[in-house]
mmCIF file of C-alpha atoms in Angstrom:
data_model
loop_
_atom_site.group_PDB
_atom_site.id
_atom_site.type_symbol
_atom_site.label_atom_id
_atom_site.label_comp_id
_atom_site.label_asym_id
_atom_site.label_seq_id
_atom_site.Cartn_x
_atom_site.Cartn_y
_atom_site.Cartn_z
ATOM 1 C CA UNK A 1 -20.424 -79.968 -31.736
ATOM 2 C CA UNK A 2 -23.197 -79.295 -34.243
ATOM 3 C CA UNK A 3 -21.897 -77.658 -37.473
ATOM 4 C CA UNK A 4 -25.225 -75.936 -38.128
ATOM 5 C CA UNK A 5 -25.119 -74.604 -34.580
ATOM 6 C CA UNK A 6 -21.824 -72.814 -35.284
ATOM 7 C CA UNK A 7 -23.411 -71.186 -38.337
ATOM 8 C CA UNK A 8 -26.501 -70.035 -36.440
ATOM 9 C CA UNK A 9 -24.523 -68.546 -33.570
ATOM 10 C CA UNK A 10 -22.252 -66.590 -35.912
ATOM 11 C CA UNK A 11 -25.001 -65.286 -38.214
ATOM 12 C CA UNK A 12 -28.195 -65.072 -36.179
ATOM 13 C CA UNK A 13 -27.021 -63.823 -32.790
ATOM 14 C CA UNK A 14 -28.391 -60.309 -32.135
ATOM 15 C CA UNK A 15 -29.035 -59.709 -35.865
ATOM 16 C CA UNK A 16 -32.786 -59.723 -35.249
ATOM 17 C CA UNK A 17 -32.344 -56.321 -33.565
ATOM 18 C CA UNK A 18 -31.956 -54.825 -37.061
ATOM 19 C CA UNK A 19 -35.448 -55.940 -38.101
ATOM 20 C CA UNK A 20 -38.105 -53.228 -38.306
ATOM 21 C CA UNK A 21 -41.538 -54.768 -37.623
ATOM 22 C CA UNK A 22 -44.791 -53.396 -38.977
ATOM 23 C CA UNK A 23 -46.993 -53.655 -42.064
ATOM 24 C CA UNK A 24 -46.509 -49.996 -42.905
ATOM 25 C CA UNK A 25 -42.752 -50.155 -42.415
ATOM 26 C CA UNK A 26 -42.338 -53.204 -44.633
ATOM 27 C CA UNK A 27 -44.794 -51.962 -47.264
ATOM 28 C CA UNK A 28 -42.782 -48.737 -47.582
ATOM 29 C CA UNK A 29 -39.513 -50.542 -48.245
ATOM 30 C CA UNK A 30 -38.268 -50.698 -44.665
ATOM 31 C CA UNK A 31 -38.844 -47.042 -43.770
ATOM 32 C CA UNK A 32 -39.396 -46.658 -40.024
ATOM 33 C CA UNK A 33 -38.210 -43.496 -38.262
ATOM 34 C CA UNK A 34 -40.846 -41.161 -39.758
ATOM 35 C CA UNK A 35 -43.778 -43.506 -39.036
ATOM 36 C CA UNK A 36 -46.323 -43.779 -36.249
ATOM 37 C CA UNK A 37 -48.177 -47.084 -36.649
ATOM 38 C CA UNK A 38 -48.356 -48.072 -33.005
ATOM 39 C CA UNK A 39 -44.840 -49.552 -33.016
ATOM 40 C CA UNK A 40 -42.953 -46.350 -32.243
ATOM 41 C CA UNK A 41 -41.100 -48.077 -29.390
ATOM 42 C CA UNK A 42 -39.199 -49.911 -32.145
ATOM 43 C CA UNK A 43 -39.261 -47.238 -34.868
ATOM 44 C CA UNK A 44 -38.827 -43.794 -33.310
ATOM 45 C CA UNK A 45 -40.335 -42.746 -29.956
ATOM 46 C CA UNK A 46 -40.024 -39.087 -30.973
ATOM 47 C CA UNK A 47 -42.569 -39.604 -33.797
ATOM 48 C CA UNK A 48 -45.373 -40.511 -31.353
ATOM 49 C CA UNK A 49 -48.635 -38.697 -32.197
ATOM 50 C CA UNK A 50 -51.544 -40.504 -30.539
ATOM 51 C CA UNK A 51 -52.479 -43.486 -28.400
ATOM 52 C CA UNK A 52 -52.369 -46.701 -30.458
ATOM 53 C CA UNK A 53 -52.186 -50.465 -30.006
ATOM 54 C CA UNK A 54 -50.657 -52.621 -32.736
ATOM 55 C CA UNK A 55 -50.465 -56.406 -33.174
ATOM 56 C CA UNK A 56 -48.420 -57.693 -36.112
ATOM 57 C CA UNK A 57 -47.704 -61.234 -37.324
ATOM 58 C CA UNK A 58 -44.905 -61.854 -39.834
ATOM 59 C CA UNK A 59 -43.794 -64.927 -41.739
ATOM 60 C CA UNK A 60 -40.923 -65.490 -44.187
ATOM 61 C CA UNK A 61 -38.024 -67.770 -45.176
ATOM 62 C CA UNK A 62 -39.318 -71.289 -44.563
ATOM 63 C CA UNK A 63 -40.913 -71.408 -41.087
ATOM 64 C CA UNK A 64 -39.516 -68.164 -39.645
ATOM 65 C CA UNK A 65 -42.316 -66.401 -37.756
ATOM 66 C CA UNK A 66 -42.352 -63.135 -35.818
ATOM 67 C CA UNK A 67 -44.965 -61.606 -33.531
ATOM 68 C CA UNK A 68 -44.745 -57.937 -32.572
ATOM 69 C CA UNK A 69 -46.959 -55.903 -30.271
ATOM 70 C CA UNK A 70 -46.796 -52.225 -29.464
ATOM 71 C CA UNK A 71 -48.673 -49.800 -27.245
ATOM 72 C CA UNK A 72 -48.415 -46.001 -27.122
ATOM 73 C CA UNK A 73 -50.077 -43.754 -24.557
ATOM 74 C CA UNK A 74 -49.292 -40.232 -23.297
ATOM 75 C CA UNK A 75 -45.743 -40.142 -24.690
ATOM 76 C CA UNK A 76 -44.951 -43.571 -23.210
ATOM 77 C CA UNK A 77 -44.388 -46.613 -25.404
ATOM 78 C CA UNK A 78 -44.002 -50.359 -24.973
ATOM 79 C CA UNK A 79 -42.906 -52.924 -27.554
ATOM 80 C CA UNK A 80 -42.565 -56.709 -27.458
ATOM 81 C CA UNK A 81 -41.044 -58.746 -30.271
ATOM 82 C CA UNK A 82 -40.815 -62.560 -30.492
ATOM 83 C CA UNK A 83 -38.997 -64.247 -33.376
ATOM 84 C CA UNK A 84 -38.989 -68.017 -33.966
ATOM 85 C CA UNK A 85 -36.817 -69.640 -36.636
ATOM 86 C CA UNK A 86 -38.838 -72.858 -36.616
ATOM 87 C CA UNK A 87 -37.695 -76.390 -35.896
ATOM 88 C CA UNK A 88 -34.196 -77.181 -37.188
ATOM 89 C CA UNK A 89 -32.625 -80.610 -37.525
ATOM 90 C CA UNK A 90 -29.076 -80.598 -36.199
ATOM 91 C CA UNK A 91 -26.197 -82.645 -37.635
ATOM 92 C CA UNK A 92 -22.771 -83.490 -36.250
ATOM 93 C CA UNK A 93 -19.421 -83.244 -38.052
ATOM 94 C CA UNK A 94 -20.019 -86.674 -39.625
ATOM 95 C CA UNK A 95 -23.361 -85.684 -41.137
ATOM 96 C CA UNK A 96 -25.415 -87.759 -38.729
ATOM 97 C CA UNK A 97 -28.692 -86.300 -37.391
ATOM 98 C CA UNK A 98 -28.700 -85.054 -33.815
ATOM 99 C CA UNK A 99 -31.487 -83.375 -31.850
ATOM 100 C CA UNK A 100 -33.974 -80.935 -33.349
ATOM 101 C CA UNK A 101 -34.012 -77.460 -31.829
ATOM 102 C CA UNK A 102 -35.992 -74.239 -32.279
ATOM 103 C CA UNK A 103 -33.918 -71.043 -32.065
ATOM 104 C CA UNK A 104 -35.851 -67.996 -30.884
ATOM 105 C CA UNK A 105 -35.313 -64.380 -29.873
ATOM 106 C CA UNK A 106 -37.422 -62.114 -27.690
ATOM 107 C CA UNK A 107 -37.011 -58.441 -26.881
ATOM 108 C CA UNK A 108 -38.780 -55.881 -24.705
ATOM 109 C CA UNK A 109 -38.562 -52.141 -25.391
ATOM 110 C CA UNK A 110 -39.631 -49.270 -23.126
ATOM 111 C CA UNK A 111 -39.588 -45.781 -24.645
ATOM 112 C CA UNK A 112 -40.642 -42.209 -23.989
ATOM 113 C CA UNK A 113 -41.041 -39.051 -26.036
ATOM 114 C CA UNK A 114 -39.491 -35.922 -24.510
ATOM 115 C CA UNK A 115 -40.219 -32.848 -26.605
ATOM 116 C CA UNK A 116 -38.632 -33.306 -30.042
ATOM 117 C CA UNK A 117 -36.620 -36.281 -28.829
ATOM 118 C CA UNK A 118 -37.174 -39.889 -27.889
ATOM 119 C CA UNK A 119 -35.301 -42.370 -25.738
ATOM 120 C CA UNK A 120 -35.666 -46.148 -25.586
ATOM 121 C CA UNK A 121 -34.291 -48.945 -23.436
ATOM 122 C CA UNK A 122 -34.370 -52.557 -24.585
ATOM 123 C CA UNK A 123 -33.492 -55.937 -23.207
ATOM 124 C CA UNK A 124 -33.335 -59.154 -25.196
ATOM 125 C CA UNK A 125 -32.828 -62.883 -24.876
ATOM 126 C CA UNK A 126 -31.870 -65.444 -27.522
ATOM 127 C CA UNK A 127 -31.766 -69.210 -27.305
ATOM 128 C CA UNK A 128 -30.004 -71.349 -29.914
ATOM 129 C CA UNK A 129 -30.062 -75.026 -28.943
ATOM 130 C CA UNK A 130 -28.337 -75.156 -25.524
ATOM 131 C CA UNK A 131 -26.838 -71.675 -25.875
ATOM 132 C CA UNK A 132 -28.573 -68.699 -24.262
ATOM 133 C CA UNK A 133 -27.695 -65.047 -24.846
ATOM 134 C CA UNK A 134 -28.727 -61.905 -22.962
ATOM 135 C CA UNK A 135 -28.194 -58.269 -23.769
ATOM 136 C CA UNK A 136 -29.413 -54.714 -23.401
ATOM 137 C CA UNK A 137 -29.188 -51.438 -25.262
ATOM 138 C CA UNK A 138 -30.494 -47.904 -25.534
ATOM 139 C CA UNK A 139 -31.585 -45.672 -28.391
ATOM 140 C CA UNK A 140 -31.841 -41.927 -28.977
ATOM 141 C CA UNK A 141 -33.992 -40.299 -31.655
ATOM 142 C CA UNK A 142 -35.504 -37.037 -32.848
ATOM 143 C CA UNK A 143 -38.436 -35.979 -35.017
ATOM 144 C CA UNK A 144 -39.268 -32.523 -36.376
ATOM 145 C CA UNK A 145 -42.478 -31.883 -38.305
ATOM 146 C CA UNK A 146 -43.017 -28.883 -40.559
ATOM 147 C CA UNK A 147 -46.070 -28.137 -42.696
ATOM 148 C CA UNK A 148 -45.221 -30.488 -45.583
ATOM 149 C CA UNK A 149 -41.902 -32.000 -44.529
ATOM 150 C CA UNK A 150 -40.877 -34.142 -41.560
ATOM 151 C CA UNK A 151 -37.271 -34.922 -40.615
ATOM 152 C CA UNK A 152 -36.061 -37.691 -38.307
ATOM 153 C CA UNK A 153 -32.846 -39.240 -37.030
ATOM 154 C CA UNK A 154 -32.027 -42.150 -34.749
ATOM 155 C CA UNK A 155 -29.077 -43.899 -33.149
ATOM 156 C CA UNK A 156 -30.200 -47.300 -31.879
ATOM 157 C CA UNK A 157 -28.764 -50.464 -30.350
ATOM 158 C CA UNK A 158 -26.113 -48.741 -28.270
ATOM 159 C CA UNK A 159 -25.465 -51.725 -26.077
ATOM 160 C CA UNK A 160 -23.907 -55.069 -25.380
ATOM 161 C CA UNK A 161 -24.568 -58.797 -25.555
ATOM 162 C CA UNK A 162 -23.321 -60.038 -22.207
ATOM 163 C CA UNK A 163 -22.817 -63.772 -22.766
ATOM 164 C CA UNK A 164 -20.344 -63.440 -25.643
ATOM 165 C CA UNK A 165 -19.199 -59.963 -24.516
ATOM 166 C CA UNK A 166 -19.815 -58.306 -27.900
ATOM 167 C CA UNK A 167 -21.481 -55.105 -29.065
ATOM 168 C CA UNK A 168 -24.951 -55.458 -30.586
ATOM 169 C CA UNK A 169 -25.573 -54.258 -34.189
ATOM 170 C CA UNK A 170 -25.542 -50.451 -34.138
ATOM 171 C CA UNK A 171 -28.072 -48.576 -36.301
ATOM 172 C CA UNK A 172 -27.615 -44.949 -37.373
ATOM 173 C CA UNK A 173 -30.597 -43.749 -39.412
ATOM 174 C CA UNK A 174 -31.817 -40.504 -40.941
ATOM 175 C CA UNK A 175 -34.944 -39.895 -42.980
ATOM 176 C CA UNK A 176 -37.534 -37.511 -44.334
ATOM 177 C CA UNK A 177 -41.220 -37.545 -45.200
ATOM 178 C CA UNK A 178 -42.698 -35.287 -47.886
ATOM 179 C CA UNK A 179 -46.470 -34.697 -47.977
ATOM 180 C CA UNK A 180 -47.604 -33.962 -51.535
ATOM 181 C CA UNK A 181 -50.994 -32.965 -52.942
ATOM 182 C CA UNK A 182 -53.526 -35.659 -53.877
ATOM 183 C CA UNK A 183 -52.968 -37.566 -50.585
ATOM 184 C CA UNK A 184 -49.494 -38.794 -51.516
ATOM 185 C CA UNK A 185 -46.574 -39.110 -49.087
ATOM 186 C CA UNK A 186 -42.989 -39.885 -50.095
ATOM 187 C CA UNK A 187 -40.526 -41.392 -47.597
ATOM 188 C CA UNK A 188 -36.728 -41.476 -47.854
ATOM 189 C CA UNK A 189 -34.427 -43.118 -45.337
ATOM 190 C CA UNK A 190 -30.847 -44.347 -45.039
ATOM 191 C CA UNK A 191 -29.144 -46.536 -42.449
ATOM 192 C CA UNK A 192 -25.549 -47.320 -41.593
ATOM 193 C CA UNK A 193 -22.977 -48.742 -40.822
ATOM 194 C CA UNK A 194 -24.490 -51.663 -42.785
ATOM 195 C CA UNK A 195 -25.525 -49.493 -45.701
ATOM 196 C CA UNK A 196 -29.248 -49.532 -46.464
ATOM 197 C CA UNK A 197 -31.500 -47.231 -48.493
ATOM 198 C CA UNK A 198 -35.303 -47.173 -48.197
ATOM 199 C CA UNK A 199 -37.785 -45.422 -50.488
ATOM 200 C CA UNK A 200 -41.545 -45.546 -49.937
ATOM 201 C CA UNK A 201 -44.700 -44.054 -51.427
ATOM 202 C CA UNK A 202 -48.069 -43.962 -49.671
ATOM 203 C CA UNK A 203 -51.318 -43.116 -51.441
ATOM 204 C CA UNK A 204 -54.445 -42.550 -49.350
ATOM 205 C CA UNK A 205 -57.918 -42.972 -50.832
ATOM 206 C CA UNK A 206 -60.986 -42.660 -48.598
ATOM 207 C CA UNK A 207 -60.506 -45.265 -45.825
ATOM 208 C CA UNK A 208 -57.603 -47.101 -47.516
ATOM 209 C CA UNK A 209 -53.849 -46.594 -47.794
ATOM 210 C CA UNK A 210 -51.770 -48.186 -50.554
ATOM 211 C CA UNK A 211 -48.058 -48.725 -49.953
ATOM 212 C CA UNK A 212 -45.164 -49.156 -52.384
ATOM 213 C CA UNK A 213 -41.486 -49.437 -51.498
ATOM 214 C CA UNK A 214 -37.933 -50.258 -52.554
ATOM 215 C CA UNK A 215 -35.176 -51.383 -50.205
ATOM 216 C CA UNK A 216 -31.502 -51.584 -51.144
ATOM 217 C CA UNK A 217 -29.180 -53.591 -48.925
ATOM 218 C CA UNK A 218 -25.476 -53.430 -49.658
ATOM 219 C CA UNK A 219 -24.044 -56.975 -49.533
ATOM 220 C CA UNK A 220 -21.636 -57.731 -46.704
ATOM 221 C CA UNK A 221 -17.965 -57.345 -47.602
ATOM 222 C CA UNK A 222 -16.829 -60.887 -46.875
ATOM 223 C CA UNK A 223 -13.337 -60.249 -48.273
ATOM 224 C CA UNK A 224 -11.390 -57.265 -46.951
ATOM 225 C CA UNK A 225 -10.779 -54.713 -49.688
ATOM 226 C CA UNK A 226 -13.105 -56.396 -52.194
ATOM 227 C CA UNK A 227 -15.179 -54.095 -54.403
ATOM 228 C CA UNK A 228 -18.856 -55.029 -54.561
ATOM 229 C CA UNK A 229 -20.697 -53.744 -57.619
ATOM 230 C CA UNK A 230 -24.373 -52.856 -57.630
ATOM 231 C CA UNK A 231 -26.648 -55.707 -58.669
ATOM 232 C CA UNK A 232 -30.369 -55.421 -59.387
ATOM 233 C CA UNK A 233 -30.935 -58.520 -57.237
ATOM 234 C CA UNK A 234 -29.885 -56.482 -54.191
ATOM 235 C CA UNK A 235 -33.145 -54.507 -54.484
ATOM 236 C CA UNK A 236 -36.128 -55.707 -52.454
ATOM 237 C CA UNK A 237 -39.588 -54.657 -53.648
ATOM 238 C CA UNK A 238 -42.550 -54.246 -51.321
ATOM 239 C CA UNK A 239 -46.179 -53.219 -51.236
ATOM 240 C CA UNK A 240 -49.193 -53.303 -48.998
ATOM 241 C CA UNK A 241 -52.651 -52.081 -48.167
ATOM 242 C CA UNK A 242 -54.196 -50.783 -44.934
ATOM 243 C CA UNK A 243 -57.971 -50.453 -44.511
ATOM 244 C CA UNK A 244 -59.515 -48.391 -41.727
ATOM 245 C CA UNK A 245 -62.832 -49.426 -40.167
ATOM 246 C CA UNK A 246 -63.912 -46.989 -37.451
ATOM 247 C CA UNK A 247 -61.177 -47.128 -34.778
ATOM 248 C CA UNK A 248 -59.470 -50.164 -36.289
ATOM 249 C CA UNK A 249 -56.959 -50.624 -39.088
ATOM 250 C CA UNK A 250 -56.331 -53.955 -40.794
ATOM 251 C CA UNK A 251 -53.221 -54.238 -42.932
ATOM 252 C CA UNK A 252 -51.160 -56.583 -45.081
ATOM 253 C CA UNK A 253 -47.769 -56.090 -46.705
ATOM 254 C CA UNK A 254 -45.418 -58.180 -48.830
ATOM 255 C CA UNK A 255 -41.693 -57.803 -49.402
ATOM 256 C CA UNK A 256 -40.171 -59.664 -52.354
ATOM 257 C CA UNK A 257 -36.478 -60.573 -51.990
ATOM 258 C CA UNK A 258 -34.153 -62.872 -53.896
ATOM 259 C CA UNK A 259 -34.212 -65.316 -50.974
ATOM 260 C CA UNK A 260 -37.802 -65.298 -49.784
ATOM 261 C CA UNK A 261 -41.168 -63.548 -49.564
ATOM 262 C CA UNK A 262 -41.963 -61.753 -46.317
ATOM 263 C CA UNK A 263 -45.632 -61.446 -45.334
ATOM 264 C CA UNK A 264 -46.953 -59.252 -42.527
ATOM 265 C CA UNK A 265 -50.480 -58.900 -41.150
ATOM 266 C CA UNK A 266 -51.568 -56.367 -38.547
ATOM 267 C CA UNK A 267 -54.485 -55.060 -36.545
ATOM 268 C CA UNK A 268 -54.205 -51.583 -35.039
ATOM 269 C CA UNK A 269 -56.567 -49.946 -32.575
ATOM 270 C CA UNK A 270 -56.762 -46.197 -31.978
ATOM 271 C CA UNK A 271 -58.866 -45.578 -28.821
#
């Protein structure tokens, strides 16, 4: 059996469901549930505002590439996400090369906004060498908008991976958006049970939006009962820019982590 294969199955399987695609989301430090950038099927169906179509390409950590597409129309949303980890050379227990393989994950999300609430249903498939995994899950969300403040909450990935008979990574998120004078918006968001904090600032000037963000990810507790102190290297910094040209928006964002640099490019159409 391939040693690297054991590692991939234990660390990669279903973890991609935690990823929040989108230039705006990444540029704002991973904020998602108070956004509407055409990917609301993934972020928060309850935050839907207008018909949009979004195409996003992401690249980070060696040859890892992700393509995301979203469509929103009349309170109905569709999202497709494809993640490829690139070609990987396998090795056996003696250190001898075996076959190369390309792990990938793909998911499909259908969602709908119902009043102040949103509901989503997703199905996904992963393939790691000769191993194939299937699963499904649902999500529930809400979004309330006041004059200068918006509040949102979401419970996502309530579901199961059928092949290994395990629960998929649950996400419980809450967040707020504050609209300030001078075209400035501030975003705050937290996620659990894997503790994550997201802070983002958006500044709009004429036909451009400038994004700045900080993401804090609490390291996994690999030893039961161990105390993990805060370390500055656990902070991920991000930024981005979105330019609007008539009905189109073209965007780029970068997230800087201690392991890699994540780049995202997008084109969004508002009919």
